[in-house]
PDB file of C-alpha atoms in Angstrom:
ATOM      1  CA  UNK A   1     161.134 122.051 217.968  1.00  0.00           C
ATOM      2  CA  UNK A   2     164.353 120.089 217.555  1.00  0.00           C
ATOM      3  CA  UNK A   3     162.491 116.990 216.319  1.00  0.00           C
ATOM      4  CA  UNK A   4     161.177 118.717 213.206  1.00  0.00           C
ATOM      5  CA  UNK A   5     163.011 117.970 209.963  1.00  0.00           C
ATOM      6  CA  UNK A   6     163.792 121.681 209.507  1.00  0.00           C
ATOM      7  CA  UNK A   7     163.600 123.209 213.008  1.00  0.00           C
ATOM      8  CA  UNK A   8     165.491 126.288 211.830  1.00  0.00           C
ATOM      9  CA  UNK A   9     162.347 127.708 210.194  1.00  0.00           C
ATOM     10  CA  UNK A  10     160.585 128.068 213.552  1.00  0.00           C
ATOM     11  CA  UNK A  11     161.585 130.583 216.206  1.00  0.00           C
ATOM     12  CA  UNK A  12     160.134 131.156 219.651  1.00  0.00           C
ATOM     13  CA  UNK A  13     158.749 134.396 221.013  1.00  0.00           C
ATOM     14  CA  UNK A  14     161.867 134.569 223.190  1.00  0.00           C
ATOM     15  CA  UNK A  15     164.075 134.436 220.079  1.00  0.00           C
ATOM     16  CA  UNK A  16     162.078 137.258 218.507  1.00  0.00           C
ATOM     17  CA  UNK A  17     162.261 139.340 221.685  1.00  0.00           C
ATOM     18  CA  UNK A  18     166.046 138.916 221.680  1.00  0.00           C
ATOM     19  CA  UNK A  19     166.319 140.053 218.031  1.00  0.00           C
ATOM     20  CA  UNK A  20     164.024 143.084 217.986  1.00  0.00           C
ATOM     21  CA  UNK A  21     166.980 145.409 217.431  1.00  0.00           C
ATOM     22  CA  UNK A  22     168.922 143.118 215.116  1.00  0.00           C
ATOM     23  CA  UNK A  23     169.437 145.013 211.817  1.00  0.00           C
ATOM     24  CA  UNK A  24     169.662 141.686 209.958  1.00  0.00           C
ATOM     25  CA  UNK A  25     166.191 140.579 211.083  1.00  0.00           C
ATOM     26  CA  UNK A  26     162.845 141.952 209.891  1.00  0.00           C
ATOM     27  CA  UNK A  27     159.709 140.954 211.779  1.00  0.00           C
ATOM     28  CA  UNK A  28     156.593 140.854 209.573  1.00  0.00           C
ATOM     29  CA  UNK A  29     152.995 140.663 210.790  1.00  0.00           C
ATOM     30  CA  UNK A  30     150.399 139.246 208.409  1.00  0.00           C
ATOM     31  CA  UNK A  31     146.837 138.854 209.701  1.00  0.00           C
ATOM     32  CA  UNK A  32     143.345 138.058 208.598  1.00  0.00           C
ATOM     33  CA  UNK A  33     142.130 141.021 210.683  1.00  0.00           C
ATOM     34  CA  UNK A  34     144.180 144.053 209.656  1.00  0.00           C
ATOM     35  CA  UNK A  35     142.954 146.039 212.655  1.00  0.00           C
ATOM     36  CA  UNK A  36     145.103 143.900 214.929  1.00  0.00           C
ATOM     37  CA  UNK A  37     148.352 145.401 213.680  1.00  0.00           C
ATOM     38  CA  UNK A  38     147.101 148.931 214.386  1.00  0.00           C
ATOM     39  CA  UNK A  39     145.885 147.916 217.835  1.00  0.00           C
ATOM     40  CA  UNK A  40     149.288 146.530 218.719  1.00  0.00           C
ATOM     41  CA  UNK A  41     152.151 144.705 217.045  1.00  0.00           C
ATOM     42  CA  UNK A  42     155.493 143.217 218.004  1.00  0.00           C
ATOM     43  CA  UNK A  43     157.796 146.227 218.460  1.00  0.00           C
ATOM     44  CA  UNK A  44     159.491 147.065 215.176  1.00  0.00           C
ATOM     45  CA  UNK A  45     157.331 144.718 213.094  1.00  0.00           C
ATOM     46  CA  UNK A  46     156.147 145.828 209.666  1.00  0.00           C
ATOM     47  CA  UNK A  47     152.817 144.771 208.173  1.00  0.00           C
ATOM     48  CA  UNK A  48     152.309 142.834 204.937  1.00  0.00           C
ATOM     49  CA  UNK A  49     148.690 142.341 203.960  1.00  0.00           C
ATOM     50  CA  UNK A  50     147.880 139.453 201.620  1.00  0.00           C
ATOM     51  CA  UNK A  51     145.262 141.340 199.576  1.00  0.00           C
ATOM     52  CA  UNK A  52     146.797 144.823 199.486  1.00  0.00           C
ATOM     53  CA  UNK A  53     150.491 143.970 199.260  1.00  0.00           C
ATOM     54  CA  UNK A  54     150.767 140.538 197.658  1.00  0.00           C
ATOM     55  CA  UNK A  55     147.922 140.434 195.123  1.00  0.00           C
ATOM     56  CA  UNK A  56     147.880 142.002 191.672  1.00  0.00           C
ATOM     57  CA  UNK A  57     144.892 144.386 191.403  1.00  0.00           C
ATOM     58  CA  UNK A  58     144.236 143.606 187.717  1.00  0.00           C
ATOM     59  CA  UNK A  59     144.905 139.866 187.372  1.00  0.00           C
ATOM     60  CA  UNK A  60     144.027 137.131 189.831  1.00  0.00           C
ATOM     61  CA  UNK A  61     147.670 136.424 190.540  1.00  0.00           C
ATOM     62  CA  UNK A  62     150.472 137.645 192.723  1.00  0.00           C
ATOM     63  CA  UNK A  63     152.335 140.867 192.191  1.00  0.00           C
ATOM     64  CA  UNK A  64     155.078 140.458 189.611  1.00  0.00           C
ATOM     65  CA  UNK A  65     158.765 140.217 190.366  1.00  0.00           C
ATOM     66  CA  UNK A  66     159.391 143.973 190.077  1.00  0.00           C
ATOM     67  CA  UNK A  67     156.528 144.770 192.452  1.00  0.00           C
ATOM     68  CA  UNK A  68     157.756 142.144 194.911  1.00  0.00           C
ATOM     69  CA  UNK A  69     161.232 143.694 194.832  1.00  0.00           C
ATOM     70  CA  UNK A  70     159.733 147.105 195.588  1.00  0.00           C
ATOM     71  CA  UNK A  71     157.585 145.698 198.403  1.00  0.00           C
ATOM     72  CA  UNK A  72     160.603 144.133 200.079  1.00  0.00           C
ATOM     73  CA  UNK A  73     162.724 147.265 199.694  1.00  0.00           C
ATOM     74  CA  UNK A  74     159.918 149.419 201.124  1.00  0.00           C
ATOM     75  CA  UNK A  75     159.584 147.109 204.123  1.00  0.00           C
ATOM     76  CA  UNK A  76     163.308 147.236 204.868  1.00  0.00           C
ATOM     77  CA  UNK A  77     164.020 143.752 203.533  1.00  0.00           C
ATOM     78  CA  UNK A  78     167.141 142.871 201.539  1.00  0.00           C
ATOM     79  CA  UNK A  79     168.138 139.533 200.046  1.00  0.00           C
ATOM     80  CA  UNK A  80     170.210 138.600 203.097  1.00  0.00           C
ATOM     81  CA  UNK A  81     167.570 139.647 205.654  1.00  0.00           C
ATOM     82  CA  UNK A  82     166.154 137.042 208.011  1.00  0.00           C
ATOM     83  CA  UNK A  83     162.384 137.536 207.695  1.00  0.00           C
ATOM     84  CA  UNK A  84     160.247 136.272 210.572  1.00  0.00           C
ATOM     85  CA  UNK A  85     156.480 136.077 209.954  1.00  0.00           C
ATOM     86  CA  UNK A  86     153.736 135.921 212.551  1.00  0.00           C
ATOM     87  CA  UNK A  87     150.029 136.701 212.764  1.00  0.00           C
ATOM     88  CA  UNK A  88     146.609 135.672 213.985  1.00  0.00           C
ATOM     89  CA  UNK A  89     144.630 132.455 213.425  1.00  0.00           C
ATOM     90  CA  UNK A  90     147.487 130.033 214.182  1.00  0.00           C
ATOM     91  CA  UNK A  91     149.703 131.911 211.722  1.00  0.00           C
ATOM     92  CA  UNK A  92     147.678 130.941 208.630  1.00  0.00           C
ATOM     93  CA  UNK A  93     148.290 134.270 206.850  1.00  0.00           C
ATOM     94  CA  UNK A  94     151.843 134.334 208.171  1.00  0.00           C
ATOM     95  CA  UNK A  95     152.407 130.975 206.465  1.00  0.00           C
ATOM     96  CA  UNK A  96     150.784 132.356 203.325  1.00  0.00           C
ATOM     97  CA  UNK A  97     153.197 135.317 203.279  1.00  0.00           C
ATOM     98  CA  UNK A  98     156.073 132.906 204.006  1.00  0.00           C
ATOM     99  CA  UNK A  99     154.977 130.821 200.999  1.00  0.00           C
ATOM    100  CA  UNK A 100     154.833 133.862 198.683  1.00  0.00           C
ATOM    101  CA  UNK A 101     158.319 134.900 199.806  1.00  0.00           C
ATOM    102  CA  UNK A 102     159.538 131.389 198.987  1.00  0.00           C
ATOM    103  CA  UNK A 103     157.735 131.646 195.650  1.00  0.00           C
ATOM    104  CA  UNK A 104     160.088 134.533 194.849  1.00  0.00           C
ATOM    105  CA  UNK A 105     163.143 132.787 196.258  1.00  0.00           C
ATOM    106  CA  UNK A 106     163.790 134.514 199.579  1.00  0.00           C
ATOM    107  CA  UNK A 107     166.412 132.437 201.360  1.00  0.00           C
ATOM    108  CA  UNK A 108     165.862 132.941 205.092  1.00  0.00           C
ATOM    109  CA  UNK A 109     162.180 132.847 206.040  1.00  0.00           C
ATOM    110  CA  UNK A 110     160.942 131.819 209.480  1.00  0.00           C
ATOM    111  CA  UNK A 111     157.711 131.580 211.462  1.00  0.00           C
ATOM    112  CA  UNK A 112     157.290 132.773 215.040  1.00  0.00           C
ATOM    113  CA  UNK A 113     155.742 129.676 216.584  1.00  0.00           C
ATOM    114  CA  UNK A 114     152.349 130.482 218.088  1.00  0.00           C
ATOM    115  CA  UNK A 115     151.981 133.878 216.435  1.00  0.00           C
ATOM    116  CA  UNK A 116     150.120 136.700 218.137  1.00  0.00           C
ATOM    117  CA  UNK A 117     148.420 134.350 220.578  1.00  0.00           C
ATOM    118  CA  UNK A 118     151.677 132.936 221.949  1.00  0.00           C
ATOM    119  CA  UNK A 119     153.238 136.417 222.162  1.00  0.00           C
ATOM    120  CA  UNK A 120     150.234 137.542 224.229  1.00  0.00           C
ATOM    121  CA  UNK A 121     150.276 134.438 226.431  1.00  0.00           C
ATOM    122  CA  UNK A 122     153.963 134.995 227.138  1.00  0.00           C
ATOM    123  CA  UNK A 123     153.174 138.484 228.403  1.00  0.00           C
ATOM    124  CA  UNK A 124     155.357 140.254 225.886  1.00  0.00           C
ATOM    125  CA  UNK A 125     154.826 143.933 225.041  1.00  0.00           C
ATOM    126  CA  UNK A 126     152.900 145.344 222.091  1.00  0.00           C
ATOM    127  CA  UNK A 127     153.671 148.558 220.263  1.00  0.00           C
ATOM    128  CA  UNK A 128     151.467 150.996 218.361  1.00  0.00           C
ATOM    129  CA  UNK A 129     154.366 153.001 216.953  1.00  0.00           C
ATOM    130  CA  UNK A 130     154.576 153.530 213.209  1.00  0.00           C
ATOM    131  CA  UNK A 131     157.394 151.522 211.714  1.00  0.00           C
ATOM    132  CA  UNK A 132     159.443 153.047 208.879  1.00  0.00           C
ATOM    133  CA  UNK A 133     162.558 150.916 208.462  1.00  0.00           C
ATOM    134  CA  UNK A 134     165.501 151.948 206.296  1.00  0.00           C
ATOM    135  CA  UNK A 135     164.936 150.876 202.691  1.00  0.00           C
ATOM    136  CA  UNK A 136     166.302 147.520 201.668  1.00  0.00           C
ATOM    137  CA  UNK A 137     167.899 146.452 198.400  1.00  0.00           C
ATOM    138  CA  UNK A 138     166.239 143.489 196.779  1.00  0.00           C
ATOM    139  CA  UNK A 139     166.553 141.342 193.670  1.00  0.00           C
ATOM    140  CA  UNK A 140     163.944 138.591 193.374  1.00  0.00           C
ATOM    141  CA  UNK A 141     163.936 135.374 191.402  1.00  0.00           C
ATOM    142  CA  UNK A 142     161.203 134.389 188.978  1.00  0.00           C
ATOM    143  CA  UNK A 143     158.343 132.476 190.583  1.00  0.00           C
ATOM    144  CA  UNK A 144     159.283 128.996 191.747  1.00  0.00           C
ATOM    145  CA  UNK A 145     156.806 126.654 190.084  1.00  0.00           C
ATOM    146  CA  UNK A 146     157.957 123.736 192.208  1.00  0.00           C
ATOM    147  CA  UNK A 147     155.842 124.942 195.158  1.00  0.00           C
ATOM    148  CA  UNK A 148     152.782 126.256 193.301  1.00  0.00           C
ATOM    149  CA  UNK A 149     150.121 124.214 191.506  1.00  0.00           C
ATOM    150  CA  UNK A 150     147.775 125.679 188.870  1.00  0.00           C
ATOM    151  CA  UNK A 151     144.400 124.229 187.899  1.00  0.00           C
ATOM    152  CA  UNK A 152     145.435 122.147 184.878  1.00  0.00           C
ATOM    153  CA  UNK A 153     148.276 120.593 186.833  1.00  0.00           C
ATOM    154  CA  UNK A 154     145.907 119.770 189.690  1.00  0.00           C
ATOM    155  CA  UNK A 155     143.519 118.105 187.228  1.00  0.00           C
ATOM    156  CA  UNK A 156     146.352 115.868 185.971  1.00  0.00           C
ATOM    157  CA  UNK A 157     147.425 115.211 189.553  1.00  0.00           C
ATOM    158  CA  UNK A 158     143.849 114.224 190.406  1.00  0.00           C
ATOM    159  CA  UNK A 159     143.485 111.905 187.399  1.00  0.00           C
ATOM    160  CA  UNK A 160     146.774 110.208 188.305  1.00  0.00           C
ATOM    161  CA  UNK A 161     145.513 109.463 191.822  1.00  0.00           C
ATOM    162  CA  UNK A 162     148.373 111.275 193.541  1.00  0.00           C
ATOM    163  CA  UNK A 163     148.368 112.632 197.103  1.00  0.00           C
ATOM    164  CA  UNK A 164     145.813 115.406 197.439  1.00  0.00           C
ATOM    165  CA  UNK A 165     144.828 117.215 200.649  1.00  0.00           C
ATOM    166  CA  UNK A 166     141.727 119.304 201.251  1.00  0.00           C
ATOM    167  CA  UNK A 167     142.390 121.290 204.429  1.00  0.00           C
ATOM    168  CA  UNK A 168     138.975 122.974 204.709  1.00  0.00           C
ATOM    169  CA  UNK A 169     136.344 122.165 207.308  1.00  0.00           C
ATOM    170  CA  UNK A 170     134.510 118.822 207.040  1.00  0.00           C
ATOM    171  CA  UNK A 171     131.335 120.713 206.083  1.00  0.00           C
ATOM    172  CA  UNK A 172     133.059 122.380 203.152  1.00  0.00           C
ATOM    173  CA  UNK A 173     134.694 119.118 202.139  1.00  0.00           C
ATOM    174  CA  UNK A 174     131.393 117.211 202.123  1.00  0.00           C
ATOM    175  CA  UNK A 175     129.745 119.926 200.039  1.00  0.00           C
ATOM    176  CA  UNK A 176     127.336 121.050 202.734  1.00  0.00           C
ATOM    177  CA  UNK A 177     128.726 124.574 202.884  1.00  0.00           C
ATOM    178  CA  UNK A 178     129.272 126.615 199.727  1.00  0.00           C
ATOM    179  CA  UNK A 179     131.396 129.236 201.451  1.00  0.00           C
ATOM    180  CA  UNK A 180     132.613 130.220 204.893  1.00  0.00           C
ATOM    181  CA  UNK A 181     130.006 132.328 206.754  1.00  0.00           C
ATOM    182  CA  UNK A 182     132.310 135.327 207.062  1.00  0.00           C
ATOM    183  CA  UNK A 183     133.434 135.213 203.416  1.00  0.00           C
ATOM    184  CA  UNK A 184     130.336 135.521 201.180  1.00  0.00           C
ATOM    185  CA  UNK A 185     132.441 136.790 198.265  1.00  0.00           C
ATOM    186  CA  UNK A 186     134.626 133.697 198.311  1.00  0.00           C
ATOM    187  CA  UNK A 187     131.951 131.131 197.537  1.00  0.00           C
ATOM    188  CA  UNK A 188     131.519 128.709 194.661  1.00  0.00           C
ATOM    189  CA  UNK A 189     128.553 127.605 192.579  1.00  0.00           C
ATOM    190  CA  UNK A 190     129.242 123.977 193.512  1.00  0.00           C
ATOM    191  CA  UNK A 191     130.142 122.419 196.833  1.00  0.00           C
ATOM    192  CA  UNK A 192     132.268 119.353 197.443  1.00  0.00           C
ATOM    193  CA  UNK A 193     135.914 118.471 196.992  1.00  0.00           C
ATOM    194  CA  UNK A 194     138.394 117.469 194.313  1.00  0.00           C
ATOM    195  CA  UNK A 195     138.027 113.726 193.652  1.00  0.00           C
ATOM    196  CA  UNK A 196     140.584 111.713 195.560  1.00  0.00           C
ATOM    197  CA  UNK A 197     141.359 114.437 198.094  1.00  0.00           C
ATOM    198  CA  UNK A 198     141.649 113.449 201.739  1.00  0.00           C
ATOM    199  CA  UNK A 199     140.310 115.861 204.339  1.00  0.00           C
ATOM    200  CA  UNK A 200     142.706 117.031 207.064  1.00  0.00           C
ATOM    201  CA  UNK A 201     141.364 120.350 208.421  1.00  0.00           C
ATOM    202  CA  UNK A 202     144.180 122.839 208.892  1.00  0.00           C
ATOM    203  CA  UNK A 203     143.585 123.498 212.657  1.00  0.00           C
ATOM    204  CA  UNK A 204     144.567 119.884 213.365  1.00  0.00           C
ATOM    205  CA  UNK A 205     148.186 120.948 212.846  1.00  0.00           C
ATOM    206  CA  UNK A 206     148.177 123.277 215.847  1.00  0.00           C
ATOM    207  CA  UNK A 207     147.875 123.294 219.609  1.00  0.00           C
ATOM    208  CA  UNK A 208     145.447 125.477 221.541  1.00  0.00           C
ATOM    209  CA  UNK A 209     148.145 128.110 222.082  1.00  0.00           C
ATOM    210  CA  UNK A 210     148.715 128.491 218.334  1.00  0.00           C
ATOM    211  CA  UNK A 211     152.002 126.579 218.246  1.00  0.00           C
ATOM    212  CA  UNK A 212     152.523 123.630 215.911  1.00  0.00           C
ATOM    213  CA  UNK A 213     151.923 120.140 217.265  1.00  0.00           C
ATOM    214  CA  UNK A 214     154.895 117.880 218.025  1.00  0.00           C
ATOM    215  CA  UNK A 215     156.337 115.908 215.142  1.00  0.00           C
ATOM    216  CA  UNK A 216     154.986 112.585 216.443  1.00  0.00           C
ATOM    217  CA  UNK A 217     151.418 113.867 216.416  1.00  0.00           C
ATOM    218  CA  UNK A 218     151.867 115.277 212.923  1.00  0.00           C
ATOM    219  CA  UNK A 219     153.391 112.024 211.687  1.00  0.00           C
ATOM    220  CA  UNK A 220     150.449 110.115 213.157  1.00  0.00           C
ATOM    221  CA  UNK A 221     148.008 112.434 211.408  1.00  0.00           C
ATOM    222  CA  UNK A 222     149.521 112.292 207.927  1.00  0.00           C
ATOM    223  CA  UNK A 223     151.730 109.209 207.736  1.00  0.00           C
ATOM    224  CA  UNK A 224     150.301 106.602 210.116  1.00  0.00           C
ATOM    225  CA  UNK A 225     146.600 107.368 209.678  1.00  0.00           C
ATOM    226  CA  UNK A 226     146.524 108.443 206.013  1.00  0.00           C
ATOM    227  CA  UNK A 227     149.501 106.458 204.806  1.00  0.00           C
ATOM    228  CA  UNK A 228     151.021 109.432 203.010  1.00  0.00           C
ATOM    229  CA  UNK A 229     154.519 109.072 201.588  1.00  0.00           C
ATOM    230  CA  UNK A 230     157.140 111.767 202.112  1.00  0.00           C
ATOM    231  CA  UNK A 231     158.564 111.356 198.599  1.00  0.00           C
ATOM    232  CA  UNK A 232     155.255 111.282 196.712  1.00  0.00           C
ATOM    233  CA  UNK A 233     154.060 114.458 194.947  1.00  0.00           C
ATOM    234  CA  UNK A 234     151.440 116.195 197.085  1.00  0.00           C
ATOM    235  CA  UNK A 235     149.026 119.061 196.426  1.00  0.00           C
ATOM    236  CA  UNK A 236     147.202 120.920 199.213  1.00  0.00           C
ATOM    237  CA  UNK A 237     144.265 123.274 198.735  1.00  0.00           C
ATOM    238  CA  UNK A 238     141.542 125.085 200.678  1.00  0.00           C
ATOM    239  CA  UNK A 239     139.323 128.002 199.622  1.00  0.00           C
ATOM    240  CA  UNK A 240     141.807 130.601 198.393  1.00  0.00           C
ATOM    241  CA  UNK A 241     145.153 129.096 199.402  1.00  0.00           C
ATOM    242  CA  UNK A 242     145.745 130.576 202.840  1.00  0.00           C
ATOM    243  CA  UNK A 243     144.835 127.590 205.017  1.00  0.00           C
ATOM    244  CA  UNK A 244     146.597 125.213 202.643  1.00  0.00           C
ATOM    245  CA  UNK A 245     149.772 127.304 202.862  1.00  0.00           C
ATOM    246  CA  UNK A 246     149.931 126.371 206.545  1.00  0.00           C
ATOM    247  CA  UNK A 247     149.563 122.688 205.676  1.00  0.00           C
ATOM    248  CA  UNK A 248     152.189 123.127 202.937  1.00  0.00           C
ATOM    249  CA  UNK A 249     154.523 124.584 205.580  1.00  0.00           C
ATOM    250  CA  UNK A 250     153.909 121.687 207.971  1.00  0.00           C
ATOM    251  CA  UNK A 251     154.451 118.992 205.352  1.00  0.00           C
ATOM    252  CA  UNK A 252     157.488 120.653 203.776  1.00  0.00           C
ATOM    253  CA  UNK A 253     159.425 121.963 206.752  1.00  0.00           C
ATOM    254  CA  UNK A 254     158.213 120.136 209.831  1.00  0.00           C
ATOM    255  CA  UNK A 255     157.733 116.658 208.331  1.00  0.00           C
ATOM    256  CA  UNK A 256     160.186 116.861 205.442  1.00  0.00           C
ATOM    257  CA  UNK A 257     157.903 115.957 202.536  1.00  0.00           C
ATOM    258  CA  UNK A 258     159.977 116.480 199.413  1.00  0.00           C
ATOM    259  CA  UNK A 259     157.474 117.605 196.772  1.00  0.00           C
ATOM    260  CA  UNK A 260     154.531 119.614 198.089  1.00  0.00           C
ATOM    261  CA  UNK A 261     152.645 122.271 196.140  1.00  0.00           C
ATOM    262  CA  UNK A 262     150.046 124.760 197.271  1.00  0.00           C
ATOM    263  CA  UNK A 263     147.070 125.112 194.925  1.00  0.00           C
ATOM    264  CA  UNK A 264     146.260 128.743 195.656  1.00  0.00           C
ATOM    265  CA  UNK A 265     143.379 128.812 193.162  1.00  0.00           C
ATOM    266  CA  UNK A 266     141.750 126.288 195.498  1.00  0.00           C
ATOM    267  CA  UNK A 267     137.984 125.831 195.764  1.00  0.00           C
ATOM    268  CA  UNK A 268     137.149 129.393 194.719  1.00  0.00           C
ATOM    269  CA  UNK A 269     138.545 128.482 191.300  1.00  0.00           C
ATOM    270  CA  UNK A 270     137.758 124.758 191.173  1.00  0.00           C
ATOM    271  CA  UNK A 271     134.177 125.053 192.397  1.00  0.00           C
ATOM    272  CA  UNK A 272     133.411 127.702 189.779  1.00  0.00           C
ATOM    273  CA  UNK A 273     135.334 126.153 186.872  1.00  0.00           C
ATOM    274  CA  UNK A 274     133.689 124.555 183.847  1.00  0.00           C
ATOM    275  CA  UNK A 275     134.284 120.859 183.141  1.00  0.00           C
ATOM    276  CA  UNK A 276     136.275 119.938 186.204  1.00  0.00           C
ATOM    277  CA  UNK A 277     135.109 116.997 188.334  1.00  0.00           C
ATOM    278  CA  UNK A 278     133.948 117.194 191.933  1.00  0.00           C
ATOM    279  CA  UNK A 279     133.090 114.659 194.608  1.00  0.00           C
ATOM    280  CA  UNK A 280     130.609 115.036 197.462  1.00  0.00           C
ATOM    281  CA  UNK A 281     130.308 113.406 200.829  1.00  0.00           C
ATOM    282  CA  UNK A 282     132.765 112.245 203.436  1.00  0.00           C
ATOM    283  CA  UNK A 283     134.729 109.857 201.208  1.00  0.00           C
ATOM    284  CA  UNK A 284     137.530 110.944 198.827  1.00  0.00           C
ATOM    285  CA  UNK A 285     135.685 109.564 195.816  1.00  0.00           C
ATOM    286  CA  UNK A 286     137.004 109.087 192.311  1.00  0.00           C
ATOM    287  CA  UNK A 287     136.799 110.896 189.021  1.00  0.00           C
ATOM    288  CA  UNK A 288     133.240 111.873 188.134  1.00  0.00           C
ATOM    289  CA  UNK A 289     131.912 110.583 184.789  1.00  0.00           C
ATOM    290  CA  UNK A 290     132.015 113.012 181.894  1.00  0.00           C
ATOM    291  CA  UNK A 291     128.790 114.839 181.138  1.00  0.00           C
ATOM    292  CA  UNK A 292     126.845 113.634 178.094  1.00  0.00           C
ATOM    293  CA  UNK A 293     125.335 115.878 175.466  1.00  0.00           C
ATOM    294  CA  UNK A 294     121.917 115.161 176.932  1.00  0.00           C
ATOM    295  CA  UNK A 295     122.884 115.913 180.485  1.00  0.00           C
ATOM    296  CA  UNK A 296     124.352 118.687 182.535  1.00  0.00           C
ATOM    297  CA  UNK A 297     127.726 118.906 184.260  1.00  0.00           C
TER     298      UNK A 297
END
């Protein structure tokens, strides 16, 4: 991990095992499948669920600053706590939770490299004990707009021909699949991708054991093969922002890209939005022509 630009954001399962009783460290599990935490979690880990804990129930947005402060305090997290995230699916939801914590300015966030899969492969113990840590004291910042892209900004980014990454499957990117089979409520009325976006499916960042690929392989993927520039503004998106948060993490912390934003609205918003352009097929494509009064968008 030493070759990464910011190796300090990744910790091994051995590091976590050595810090299970450290009062300055809080281990957080964030999964796609919530049943996993109940079945067994890293001893002492608390759970943060993306839908229940991080999403506002009335507005399609994140919980506000006050609610985030309460969440952290309830989970035993203070401003100076080292928070280590891990989970299933190559840590995609762990990276999403990491991103939301950075959105509210938490200083010391880390990812347990390999997540649940690596912990299991290393033969480390699971716990089913309920975890009720002492309450923390937390003061959050306002949301950091430098790491989050909203739709209108993405449209300008697209029109300007700036670096844009679609991290969904090739079938979703080409417009052949309107939604993931297991997520019928997260579909869109149109398939395809944002014009100009290059397709780098999120699993390409990871090894079979769930750990992140070495820096040379990641540099080959993004810099040598795509010709991406570390200093150029970049936007990543997927379906609802969880897969793209992993790519955001890789570009920002492992490769040192200086200006990367996660478009959490992603295809669920873009593919259902009125008067935004789409492209179909395997090529990035350009801006679609505007609809005429006699035609349909």
